[in-house]
């Protein structure tokens, strides 16, 4: 009976798989050939990390250098003008200003040999690998080194520098766009997810419980705001994107339009499916009667319960607008009540 119920369950990997095609399936995405719906050890381990909220890695492309001057400036920036050591794909450590100049000259010479590059083509791709505050910085650097070797070491020159002047330990990794095979590095969204998973795997090998799940796995549907937008908000300046979004919501409210967007319905449906998938597996785990399974089932249910509401940016703005209107209405009512009390007191004194 239990086996039949398990066979009817959709694979739990649905909740963390990205919709993008990836070069290869990870072990936690690979079903058991004998029973495709069974939780494999790798799937269970990933599920346990997710519901226990293991720290999420960040692997982000911060930009591309388009010319020699730009490249040299970027190398000076990540090394703090030679104050921080830089390590190359060969394991050589470039120290001080002399090391920086040697590195800049080497990359400049190689750039001159790249005569097939388009005028707007990139010389390098700049990446940040980061972990939350409190993570062992030495482990982060060792994991970044291993990640770079595995990802680029056999085809692309690169250099990386660790920064410790921020609460989040992170590594700046600059990779030469042109590979030794003559192909240019052009990472897509699916590649970034693979990179995140690889970096998280290197951290786990070194004792750090790290994960690399897409937002939807954790019930989050909104993308993080761009750094420039966040910087404007911190300076109390309303970004153009915020102004336009508010104007759109105001037009909808004033026009009495409450129609859901098609993409909002798709997001809600997908989140409903993800959350139900978690709960289905929690129920199945609890049926086993094993204490370990029962504990995991409880964690899964609590994880789903704590997931944020499914709200798009438009929904949030509408809610904020409604709360603002309610606040103003209450203030107006309180002001009227105060005026009435004052009038009553004056009338009583005049009698």
mmCIF file of C-alpha atoms in Angstrom:
data_model
loop_
_atom_site.group_PDB
_atom_site.id
_atom_site.type_symbol
_atom_site.label_atom_id
_atom_site.label_comp_id
_atom_site.label_asym_id
_atom_site.label_seq_id
_atom_site.Cartn_x
_atom_site.Cartn_y
_atom_site.Cartn_z
ATOM 1 C CA UNK A 1 0.000 0.000 0.000
ATOM 2 C CA UNK A 2 2.756 2.434 0.969
ATOM 3 C CA UNK A 3 4.682 1.661 -2.210
ATOM 4 C CA UNK A 4 1.570 2.337 -4.312
ATOM 5 C CA UNK A 5 1.047 5.700 -2.631
ATOM 6 C CA UNK A 6 4.675 6.646 -3.153
ATOM 7 C CA UNK A 7 4.508 5.661 -6.808
ATOM 8 C CA UNK A 8 1.646 8.120 -7.308
ATOM 9 C CA UNK A 9 3.634 11.054 -5.947
ATOM 10 C CA UNK A 10 5.318 13.402 -8.415
ATOM 11 C CA UNK A 11 9.086 13.658 -7.966
ATOM 12 C CA UNK A 12 10.108 15.957 -5.105
ATOM 13 C CA UNK A 13 12.872 17.366 -7.323
ATOM 14 C CA UNK A 14 10.151 19.486 -8.972
ATOM 15 C CA UNK A 15 10.378 21.962 -6.103
ATOM 16 C CA UNK A 16 14.032 22.796 -6.695
ATOM 17 C CA UNK A 17 14.619 22.100 -10.383
ATOM 18 C CA UNK A 18 14.956 25.205 -12.530
ATOM 19 C CA UNK A 19 12.844 25.387 -15.696
ATOM 20 C CA UNK A 20 16.008 25.906 -17.738
ATOM 21 C CA UNK A 21 17.814 23.162 -19.574
ATOM 22 C CA UNK A 22 21.055 22.343 -17.819
ATOM 23 C CA UNK A 23 24.177 20.646 -19.196
ATOM 24 C CA UNK A 24 23.724 17.660 -16.910
ATOM 25 C CA UNK A 25 21.393 16.476 -14.180
ATOM 26 C CA UNK A 26 22.614 16.758 -10.626
ATOM 27 C CA UNK A 27 22.546 13.705 -8.378
ATOM 28 C CA UNK A 28 19.577 15.094 -6.429
ATOM 29 C CA UNK A 29 17.632 15.427 -9.700
ATOM 30 C CA UNK A 30 18.359 11.866 -10.789
ATOM 31 C CA UNK A 31 15.558 9.450 -9.836
ATOM 32 C CA UNK A 32 16.024 5.929 -8.555
ATOM 33 C CA UNK A 33 15.809 3.634 -11.633
ATOM 34 C CA UNK A 34 13.970 0.981 -9.602
ATOM 35 C CA UNK A 35 11.428 3.450 -8.184
ATOM 36 C CA UNK A 36 11.483 6.894 -9.834
ATOM 37 C CA UNK A 37 9.254 8.420 -7.131
ATOM 38 C CA UNK A 38 11.313 7.274 -4.150
ATOM 39 C CA UNK A 39 13.408 9.753 -2.190
ATOM 40 C CA UNK A 40 17.005 8.912 -3.009
ATOM 41 C CA UNK A 41 19.664 9.687 -0.354
ATOM 42 C CA UNK A 42 20.791 12.714 -2.390
ATOM 43 C CA UNK A 43 17.216 13.989 -2.696
ATOM 44 C CA UNK A 44 16.611 13.521 1.004
ATOM 45 C CA UNK A 45 19.838 15.326 1.922
ATOM 46 C CA UNK A 46 18.903 18.269 -0.289
ATOM 47 C CA UNK A 47 15.374 18.364 1.113
ATOM 48 C CA UNK A 48 16.771 18.392 4.655
ATOM 49 C CA UNK A 49 19.089 21.288 3.800
ATOM 50 C CA UNK A 50 16.243 23.244 2.237
ATOM 51 C CA UNK A 51 13.787 22.913 5.122
ATOM 52 C CA UNK A 52 16.511 23.595 7.693
ATOM 53 C CA UNK A 53 17.269 26.790 5.751
ATOM 54 C CA UNK A 54 20.912 26.120 4.973
ATOM 55 C CA UNK A 55 22.699 29.340 3.898
ATOM 56 C CA UNK A 56 22.262 30.144 0.220
ATOM 57 C CA UNK A 57 25.333 30.869 -1.879
ATOM 58 C CA UNK A 58 25.532 33.858 -4.179
ATOM 59 C CA UNK A 59 27.242 33.614 -7.555
ATOM 60 C CA UNK A 60 26.711 36.781 -9.537
ATOM 61 C CA UNK A 61 28.112 38.234 -12.742
ATOM 62 C CA UNK A 62 28.859 41.846 -11.869
ATOM 63 C CA UNK A 63 29.953 42.980 -15.308
ATOM 64 C CA UNK A 64 32.267 42.592 -18.266
ATOM 65 C CA UNK A 65 35.395 44.528 -19.162
ATOM 66 C CA UNK A 66 35.285 45.828 -22.731
ATOM 67 C CA UNK A 67 38.742 47.316 -23.200
ATOM 68 C CA UNK A 68 42.301 47.123 -21.920
ATOM 69 C CA UNK A 69 41.985 50.280 -19.816
ATOM 70 C CA UNK A 70 38.754 48.985 -18.288
ATOM 71 C CA UNK A 71 40.354 45.611 -17.578
ATOM 72 C CA UNK A 72 43.402 47.148 -15.904
ATOM 73 C CA UNK A 73 41.160 49.394 -13.826
ATOM 74 C CA UNK A 74 39.097 46.410 -12.694
ATOM 75 C CA UNK A 75 42.193 44.425 -11.709
ATOM 76 C CA UNK A 76 43.394 47.422 -9.706
ATOM 77 C CA UNK A 77 39.992 47.642 -8.019
ATOM 78 C CA UNK A 78 39.719 44.004 -6.926
ATOM 79 C CA UNK A 79 43.310 44.004 -5.609
ATOM 80 C CA UNK A 80 42.767 47.368 -3.913
ATOM 81 C CA UNK A 81 45.556 48.745 -6.076
ATOM 82 C CA UNK A 82 47.932 45.959 -5.109
ATOM 83 C CA UNK A 83 47.150 45.845 -1.384
ATOM 84 C CA UNK A 84 45.407 42.456 -1.686
ATOM 85 C CA UNK A 85 46.993 39.315 -3.103
ATOM 86 C CA UNK A 86 45.608 37.886 -6.334
ATOM 87 C CA UNK A 87 45.812 34.217 -7.299
ATOM 88 C CA UNK A 88 45.867 33.020 -10.902
ATOM 89 C CA UNK A 89 44.687 29.813 -12.564
ATOM 90 C CA UNK A 90 48.262 28.506 -12.286
ATOM 91 C CA UNK A 91 48.262 28.979 -8.523
ATOM 92 C CA UNK A 92 50.696 31.897 -8.724
ATOM 93 C CA UNK A 93 50.122 34.598 -6.106
ATOM 94 C CA UNK A 94 50.572 38.168 -7.336
ATOM 95 C CA UNK A 95 51.460 40.476 -4.452
ATOM 96 C CA UNK A 96 51.880 44.213 -4.098
ATOM 97 C CA UNK A 97 51.933 46.862 -6.789
ATOM 98 C CA UNK A 98 54.593 45.011 -8.758
ATOM 99 C CA UNK A 99 52.416 41.907 -8.826
ATOM 100 C CA UNK A 100 49.466 43.985 -9.998
ATOM 101 C CA UNK A 101 51.510 45.557 -12.802
ATOM 102 C CA UNK A 102 52.775 42.155 -13.921
ATOM 103 C CA UNK A 103 49.221 40.844 -13.973
ATOM 104 C CA UNK A 104 47.918 43.856 -15.885
ATOM 105 C CA UNK A 105 50.724 43.626 -18.430
ATOM 106 C CA UNK A 106 50.206 39.914 -18.976
ATOM 107 C CA UNK A 107 46.484 40.310 -19.597
ATOM 108 C CA UNK A 108 47.086 43.368 -21.796
ATOM 109 C CA UNK A 109 49.558 41.439 -23.958
ATOM 110 C CA UNK A 110 47.117 38.563 -24.341
ATOM 111 C CA UNK A 111 44.323 41.001 -25.228
ATOM 112 C CA UNK A 112 46.433 42.379 -28.080
ATOM 113 C CA UNK A 113 46.603 38.869 -29.550
ATOM 114 C CA UNK A 114 42.811 38.598 -29.566
ATOM 115 C CA UNK A 115 42.393 40.138 -33.013
ATOM 116 C CA UNK A 116 39.034 38.472 -33.685
ATOM 117 C CA UNK A 117 37.265 40.208 -30.829
ATOM 118 C CA UNK A 118 34.481 42.560 -31.829
ATOM 119 C CA UNK A 119 34.833 46.183 -30.838
ATOM 120 C CA UNK A 120 32.165 45.786 -28.157
ATOM 121 C CA UNK A 121 33.247 42.265 -27.204
ATOM 122 C CA UNK A 122 34.317 41.558 -23.649
ATOM 123 C CA UNK A 123 37.855 40.818 -22.536
ATOM 124 C CA UNK A 124 36.768 39.338 -19.223
ATOM 125 C CA UNK A 125 33.722 38.389 -17.197
ATOM 126 C CA UNK A 126 33.656 39.531 -13.584
ATOM 127 C CA UNK A 127 32.038 37.286 -10.984
ATOM 128 C CA UNK A 128 31.414 37.472 -7.240
ATOM 129 C CA UNK A 129 31.113 34.364 -5.072
ATOM 130 C CA UNK A 130 29.704 35.195 -1.664
ATOM 131 C CA UNK A 131 28.293 33.667 1.510
ATOM 132 C CA UNK A 132 26.291 35.097 4.425
ATOM 133 C CA UNK A 133 27.974 36.818 7.346
ATOM 134 C CA UNK A 134 29.615 34.477 9.819
ATOM 135 C CA UNK A 135 30.793 31.934 7.252
ATOM 136 C CA UNK A 136 34.434 30.887 7.632
ATOM 137 C CA UNK A 137 36.345 33.147 5.213
ATOM 138 C CA UNK A 138 39.142 30.607 4.712
ATOM 139 C CA UNK A 139 36.634 27.968 3.637
ATOM 140 C CA UNK A 140 34.965 30.450 1.281
ATOM 141 C CA UNK A 141 38.305 31.183 -0.396
ATOM 142 C CA UNK A 142 39.259 27.503 -0.645
ATOM 143 C CA UNK A 143 35.840 26.700 -2.109
ATOM 144 C CA UNK A 144 36.115 29.555 -4.603
ATOM 145 C CA UNK A 145 39.532 28.273 -5.689
ATOM 146 C CA UNK A 146 38.178 24.752 -6.197
ATOM 147 C CA UNK A 147 35.147 26.132 -8.043
ATOM 148 C CA UNK A 148 37.348 28.158 -10.394
ATOM 149 C CA UNK A 149 39.616 25.195 -11.136
ATOM 150 C CA UNK A 150 36.662 22.922 -11.887
ATOM 151 C CA UNK A 151 34.742 25.490 -13.935
ATOM 152 C CA UNK A 152 37.426 27.392 -15.848
ATOM 153 C CA UNK A 153 40.852 25.965 -15.044
ATOM 154 C CA UNK A 154 41.265 23.840 -18.151
ATOM 155 C CA UNK A 155 40.253 26.450 -20.706
ATOM 156 C CA UNK A 156 40.234 30.012 -19.349
ATOM 157 C CA UNK A 157 42.767 32.207 -17.606
ATOM 158 C CA UNK A 158 41.440 33.761 -14.433
ATOM 159 C CA UNK A 159 42.434 35.598 -11.292
ATOM 160 C CA UNK A 160 40.635 35.811 -7.964
ATOM 161 C CA UNK A 161 40.928 38.000 -4.880
ATOM 162 C CA UNK A 162 39.195 37.642 -1.534
ATOM 163 C CA UNK A 163 37.668 40.686 0.146
ATOM 164 C CA UNK A 164 37.139 40.737 3.905
ATOM 165 C CA UNK A 165 36.099 44.377 4.297
ATOM 166 C CA UNK A 166 32.427 43.434 4.210
ATOM 167 C CA UNK A 167 30.344 41.380 6.637
ATOM 168 C CA UNK A 168 29.758 38.863 3.835
ATOM 169 C CA UNK A 169 32.984 36.983 2.990
ATOM 170 C CA UNK A 170 33.299 37.049 -0.778
ATOM 171 C CA UNK A 171 35.694 36.460 -3.641
ATOM 172 C CA UNK A 172 36.061 38.487 -6.837
ATOM 173 C CA UNK A 173 36.784 36.185 -9.767
ATOM 174 C CA UNK A 174 37.739 37.647 -13.142
ATOM 175 C CA UNK A 175 37.766 35.187 -16.040
ATOM 176 C CA UNK A 176 39.212 35.823 -19.486
ATOM 177 C CA UNK A 177 36.399 35.596 -22.017
ATOM 178 C CA UNK A 178 38.441 33.917 -24.749
ATOM 179 C CA UNK A 179 39.139 30.289 -23.981
ATOM 180 C CA UNK A 180 42.147 28.313 -25.092
ATOM 181 C CA UNK A 181 39.850 26.406 -27.438
ATOM 182 C CA UNK A 182 39.037 29.662 -29.248
ATOM 183 C CA UNK A 183 35.500 29.891 -27.883
ATOM 184 C CA UNK A 184 34.206 32.787 -25.836
ATOM 185 C CA UNK A 185 32.647 32.422 -22.429
ATOM 186 C CA UNK A 186 28.985 33.407 -22.662
ATOM 187 C CA UNK A 187 27.159 32.146 -19.551
ATOM 188 C CA UNK A 188 23.379 31.842 -19.581
ATOM 189 C CA UNK A 189 20.908 31.698 -16.727
ATOM 190 C CA UNK A 190 21.123 27.909 -16.601
ATOM 191 C CA UNK A 191 24.922 28.117 -16.365
ATOM 192 C CA UNK A 192 24.662 30.441 -13.372
ATOM 193 C CA UNK A 193 22.498 27.903 -11.557
ATOM 194 C CA UNK A 194 25.051 25.183 -12.293
ATOM 195 C CA UNK A 195 27.785 27.469 -10.952
ATOM 196 C CA UNK A 196 25.795 28.140 -7.785
ATOM 197 C CA UNK A 197 25.300 24.430 -7.191
ATOM 198 C CA UNK A 198 28.973 23.722 -7.815
ATOM 199 C CA UNK A 199 30.116 26.427 -5.393
ATOM 200 C CA UNK A 200 27.654 25.171 -2.769
ATOM 201 C CA UNK A 201 28.970 21.648 -3.281
ATOM 202 C CA UNK A 202 32.554 22.774 -2.693
ATOM 203 C CA UNK A 203 31.479 24.485 0.522
ATOM 204 C CA UNK A 204 29.705 21.344 1.725
ATOM 205 C CA UNK A 205 32.823 19.285 1.045
ATOM 206 C CA UNK A 206 34.586 21.618 3.486
ATOM 207 C CA UNK A 207 31.973 21.356 6.212
ATOM 208 C CA UNK A 208 29.724 24.335 5.409
ATOM 209 C CA UNK A 209 26.024 23.512 5.002
ATOM 210 C CA UNK A 210 25.335 25.542 1.861
ATOM 211 C CA UNK A 211 22.533 25.421 -0.690
ATOM 212 C CA UNK A 212 21.817 26.832 -4.135
ATOM 213 C CA UNK A 213 18.078 26.680 -4.690
ATOM 214 C CA UNK A 214 16.001 28.909 -6.972
ATOM 215 C CA UNK A 215 13.783 31.493 -5.284
ATOM 216 C CA UNK A 216 10.598 29.598 -5.991
ATOM 217 C CA UNK A 217 11.831 26.653 -3.908
ATOM 218 C CA UNK A 218 11.654 28.911 -0.847
ATOM 219 C CA UNK A 219 8.310 30.431 -1.824
ATOM 220 C CA UNK A 220 9.830 33.674 -3.059
ATOM 221 C CA UNK A 221 8.582 34.954 -6.383
ATOM 222 C CA UNK A 222 10.047 38.451 -6.635
ATOM 223 C CA UNK A 223 13.509 39.100 -7.986
ATOM 224 C CA UNK A 224 15.930 41.040 -5.851
ATOM 225 C CA UNK A 225 16.084 44.720 -6.736
ATOM 226 C CA UNK A 226 19.102 45.958 -8.641
ATOM 227 C CA UNK A 227 21.896 47.544 -6.663
ATOM 228 C CA UNK A 228 21.382 50.932 -8.313
ATOM 229 C CA UNK A 229 17.704 50.920 -7.336
ATOM 230 C CA UNK A 230 18.500 50.010 -3.735
ATOM 231 C CA UNK A 231 21.163 52.724 -3.571
ATOM 232 C CA UNK A 232 18.630 55.354 -4.677
ATOM 233 C CA UNK A 233 16.156 54.231 -2.027
ATOM 234 C CA UNK A 234 18.824 54.460 0.665
ATOM 235 C CA UNK A 235 19.380 58.074 -0.414
ATOM 236 C CA UNK A 236 15.615 58.712 -0.094
ATOM 237 C CA UNK A 237 15.319 59.114 -3.867
ATOM 238 C CA UNK A 238 12.388 57.440 -5.613
ATOM 239 C CA UNK A 239 13.707 55.300 -8.493
ATOM 240 C CA UNK A 240 11.964 55.665 -11.836
ATOM 241 C CA UNK A 241 10.882 52.025 -11.746
ATOM 242 C CA UNK A 242 9.104 52.607 -8.403
ATOM 243 C CA UNK A 243 7.395 55.763 -9.644
ATOM 244 C CA UNK A 244 6.085 54.064 -12.782
ATOM 245 C CA UNK A 245 4.877 51.027 -10.820
ATOM 246 C CA UNK A 246 2.970 53.217 -8.346
ATOM 247 C CA UNK A 247 1.394 55.225 -11.150
ATOM 248 C CA UNK A 248 0.213 52.021 -12.816
ATOM 249 C CA UNK A 249 -1.324 50.735 -9.579
ATOM 250 C CA UNK A 250 -3.026 54.093 -8.928
ATOM 251 C CA UNK A 251 -4.566 54.033 -12.402
ATOM 252 C CA UNK A 252 -5.879 50.529 -11.780
ATOM 253 C CA UNK A 253 -7.367 51.430 -8.402
ATOM 254 C CA UNK A 254 -8.978 54.633 -9.651
ATOM 255 C CA UNK A 255 -10.329 52.830 -12.685
ATOM 256 C CA UNK A 256 -11.714 50.004 -10.582
ATOM 257 C CA UNK A 257 -9.602 47.378 -12.348
ATOM 258 C CA UNK A 258 -8.699 44.323 -10.302
ATOM 259 C CA UNK A 259 -8.006 41.844 -13.092
ATOM 260 C CA UNK A 260 -5.186 39.392 -12.411
ATOM 261 C CA UNK A 261 -2.429 39.207 -14.962
ATOM 262 C CA UNK A 262 -2.009 35.881 -16.758
ATOM 263 C CA UNK A 263 1.574 35.585 -15.538
ATOM 264 C CA UNK A 264 0.424 36.228 -11.958
ATOM 265 C CA UNK A 265 -1.982 33.305 -12.236
ATOM 266 C CA UNK A 266 0.836 31.109 -13.525
ATOM 267 C CA UNK A 267 3.064 32.128 -10.621
ATOM 268 C CA UNK A 268 0.315 31.357 -8.120
ATOM 269 C CA UNK A 269 -0.417 27.987 -9.725
ATOM 270 C CA UNK A 270 3.242 27.025 -9.683
ATOM 271 C CA UNK A 271 3.617 28.046 -6.054
ATOM 272 C CA UNK A 272 0.500 26.065 -5.147
ATOM 273 C CA UNK A 273 2.000 23.023 -6.863
ATOM 274 C CA UNK A 274 5.356 23.441 -5.116
ATOM 275 C CA UNK A 275 3.820 23.818 -1.673
ATOM 276 C CA UNK A 276 1.506 20.870 -2.238
ATOM 277 C CA UNK A 277 4.462 18.783 -3.389
ATOM 278 C CA UNK A 278 6.213 19.466 -0.095
ATOM 279 C CA UNK A 279 3.109 18.524 1.899
ATOM 280 C CA UNK A 280 2.540 15.337 -0.108
ATOM 281 C CA UNK A 281 6.027 14.132 0.721
ATOM 282 C CA UNK A 282 5.621 15.143 4.360
ATOM 283 C CA UNK A 283 2.507 12.959 4.548
ATOM 284 C CA UNK A 284 4.288 10.066 2.864
ATOM 285 C CA UNK A 285 7.292 10.334 5.174
ATOM 286 C CA UNK A 286 5.052 10.298 8.224
ATOM 287 C CA UNK A 287 3.370 7.089 7.058
ATOM 288 C CA UNK A 288 6.664 5.215 7.340
ATOM 289 C CA UNK A 289 6.480 5.317 11.129
ATOM 290 C CA UNK A 290 10.227 5.967 11.445
ATOM 291 C CA UNK A 291 11.188 8.673 13.940
ATOM 292 C CA UNK A 292 13.662 10.195 11.487
ATOM 293 C CA UNK A 293 11.010 10.438 8.774
ATOM 294 C CA UNK A 294 8.472 11.848 11.206
ATOM 295 C CA UNK A 295 10.907 14.588 12.261
ATOM 296 C CA UNK A 296 11.609 15.528 8.639
ATOM 297 C CA UNK A 297 7.871 15.587 7.885
ATOM 298 C CA UNK A 298 7.375 18.061 10.727
ATOM 299 C CA UNK A 299 10.176 20.258 9.417
ATOM 300 C CA UNK A 300 8.665 20.237 5.940
ATOM 301 C CA UNK A 301 5.227 21.282 7.200
ATOM 302 C CA UNK A 302 6.702 24.108 9.259
ATOM 303 C CA UNK A 303 8.779 25.221 6.278
ATOM 304 C CA UNK A 304 5.664 25.456 4.100
ATOM 305 C CA UNK A 305 3.751 27.245 6.859
ATOM 306 C CA UNK A 306 6.504 29.865 7.142
ATOM 307 C CA UNK A 307 6.659 30.533 3.401
ATOM 308 C CA UNK A 308 5.844 34.134 2.445
ATOM 309 C CA UNK A 309 2.542 35.078 0.867
ATOM 310 C CA UNK A 310 2.461 34.827 -2.921
ATOM 311 C CA UNK A 311 2.641 38.531 -3.734
ATOM 312 C CA UNK A 312 3.988 40.207 -6.833
ATOM 313 C CA UNK A 313 5.316 43.753 -6.740
ATOM 314 C CA UNK A 314 1.915 44.949 -7.957
ATOM 315 C CA UNK A 315 0.147 43.165 -5.101
ATOM 316 C CA UNK A 316 2.520 44.695 -2.550
ATOM 317 C CA UNK A 317 1.982 48.198 -3.917
ATOM 318 C CA UNK A 318 -1.793 47.750 -3.830
ATOM 319 C CA UNK A 319 -1.635 46.576 -0.234
ATOM 320 C CA UNK A 320 0.620 49.490 0.751
ATOM 321 C CA UNK A 321 -1.732 51.919 -0.993
ATOM 322 C CA UNK A 322 -4.711 50.441 0.841
ATOM 323 C CA UNK A 323 -2.901 50.653 4.188
ATOM 324 C CA UNK A 324 -1.943 54.271 3.488
ATOM 325 C CA UNK A 325 -5.548 55.142 2.635
ATOM 326 C CA UNK A 326 -6.782 53.436 5.824
ATOM 327 C CA UNK A 327 -4.189 55.300 7.890
ATOM 328 C CA UNK A 328 -5.199 58.652 6.424
ATOM 329 C CA UNK A 329 -8.874 57.894 6.981
ATOM 330 C CA UNK A 330 -8.255 57.022 10.635
ATOM 331 C CA UNK A 331 -6.224 60.204 11.093
ATOM 332 C CA UNK A 332 -9.004 62.263 9.546
ATOM 333 C CA UNK A 333 -11.607 60.611 11.792
ATOM 334 C CA UNK A 334 -9.470 61.240 14.871
ATOM 335 C CA UNK A 335 -9.062 64.879 13.852
ATOM 336 C CA UNK A 336 -12.836 65.265 13.448
ATOM 337 C CA UNK A 337 -13.430 63.691 16.857
ATOM 338 C CA UNK A 338 -10.908 66.060 18.466
ATOM 339 C CA UNK A 339 -12.610 69.064 16.845
ATOM 340 C CA UNK A 340 -16.001 67.873 18.079
ATOM 341 C CA UNK A 341 -14.709 67.475 21.635
ATOM 342 C CA UNK A 342 -13.215 70.969 21.505
ATOM 343 C CA UNK A 343 -16.527 72.398 20.250
ATOM 344 C CA UNK A 344 -18.382 70.593 23.033
ATOM 345 C CA UNK A 345 -16.052 72.000 25.692
ATOM 346 C CA UNK A 346 -16.446 75.542 24.324
ATOM 347 C CA UNK A 347 -20.229 75.180 24.321
ATOM 348 C CA UNK A 348 -20.190 73.966 27.921
ATOM 349 C CA UNK A 349 -17.995 76.881 29.042
ATOM 350 C CA UNK A 350 -20.251 79.421 27.314
ATOM 351 C CA UNK A 351 -23.354 78.209 29.169
#
